[in-house]
Amino acid sequence: MSDIELSRAGRVQIIRFNRPEKKNAITRAMYQVMADAINGAGTDEDIGAVLLLGQPEVFTSGNDLKDFMAVATGAEHGEEVGHYLLAIATSRKPLVAAVDGLAVGVGCTTLLHCDLVYASPRAWLQTPFVDLGLVPEAASSLLGPRLLGYQRAFELLVLGERWTAEQALQAGLVNAIVEPQDLEAQALQMANRLAEKPPEALALSRGLLRGDRNDAVERLAQEGELFKQRLKSDEARNAFMAFMQKKSG
Ligand code: COA
């Protein structure tokens, strides 16, 4: 079984995290599969929307910390994360997400790029960037304040506060809270509704609401530079080591 499961439901491209034994932590290979699927959907007339799904109680725990540790200790960074972030920031098709359980790091900031987000009551969101010695990514430093307001974005992205589904709903990051057993069906139904709309009108309307993507793309580059530097910082290395030691101890 692949760590990212790709499937189709009618005109909806489904991308499912499928690495539950590691809380769906995202490896470089997984980023690339997702980037290719989102970019592929963009040029496929048979696909009207993309749906991101996880596993019961686990959307994703974010970037694989072993991959971060590898970079911190000298490995090359690789381009896969960047490909994924660019794909979600510039996706030509609407993105819909269903979040059950934990959504950490990029699992949370990805939601800022989604057009519709559904969460179960047991969903929780957290971005421990600063505690890991890192900085916000995925253009969240731009889109977060824009969507959530400055103080709420700061609470989520810098303070690293853990938000419940209810808090995310109040903040406008989630459209609706849906019981776990109905969550995927609801998200799929909404993705299908989007996918059945006249594609040109949908694309134009979405473009109007989302506005110019260049600012997000520029912010991705700016954050990405800092992020790469921070991965090699003592603060980050120590935080990654603490996580590994906790897990092996
Ligand atoms: N990268 C790599 N491995 C991860 C991971 C991640 N982001 N998140 C979880 N895992 C692994 C754990 O190491 C563990 O592996 P093991 O069974 O081989 O020891 C397994 O997944 C289960 O995780 P565990 O920590 O035991 O589950 P939990 O329910 O106690 O805690 C989390 C879940 C998500 C709170 C916790 O795993 C965590 O904090 N992960 C790191 C999240 C993070 O900082 N992401 C990066 C953000 S930039």
PDB file of C-alpha atoms in Angstrom, residues 9 41 133 139 145 188 199 220:
ATOM      1  CA  ALA A   9     -14.965   9.355  -7.205  1.00  0.00           C
ATOM      2  CA  ALA A  41      -5.894  17.446 -11.710  1.00  0.00           C
ATOM      3  CA  GLY A 133      13.040  26.404  16.051  1.00  0.00           C
ATOM      4  CA  ALA A 139       2.484  31.048   2.843  1.00  0.00           C
ATOM      5  CA  PRO A 145      -3.469  36.912   9.119  1.00  0.00           C
ATOM      6  CA  LEU A 188     -17.159  14.231  -0.899  1.00  0.00           C
ATOM      7  CA  PRO A 199     -15.830  24.493 -15.009  1.00  0.00           C
ATOM      8  CA  LEU A 220       6.433  30.755  -0.182  1.00  0.00           C
TER       9      LEU A 220
END
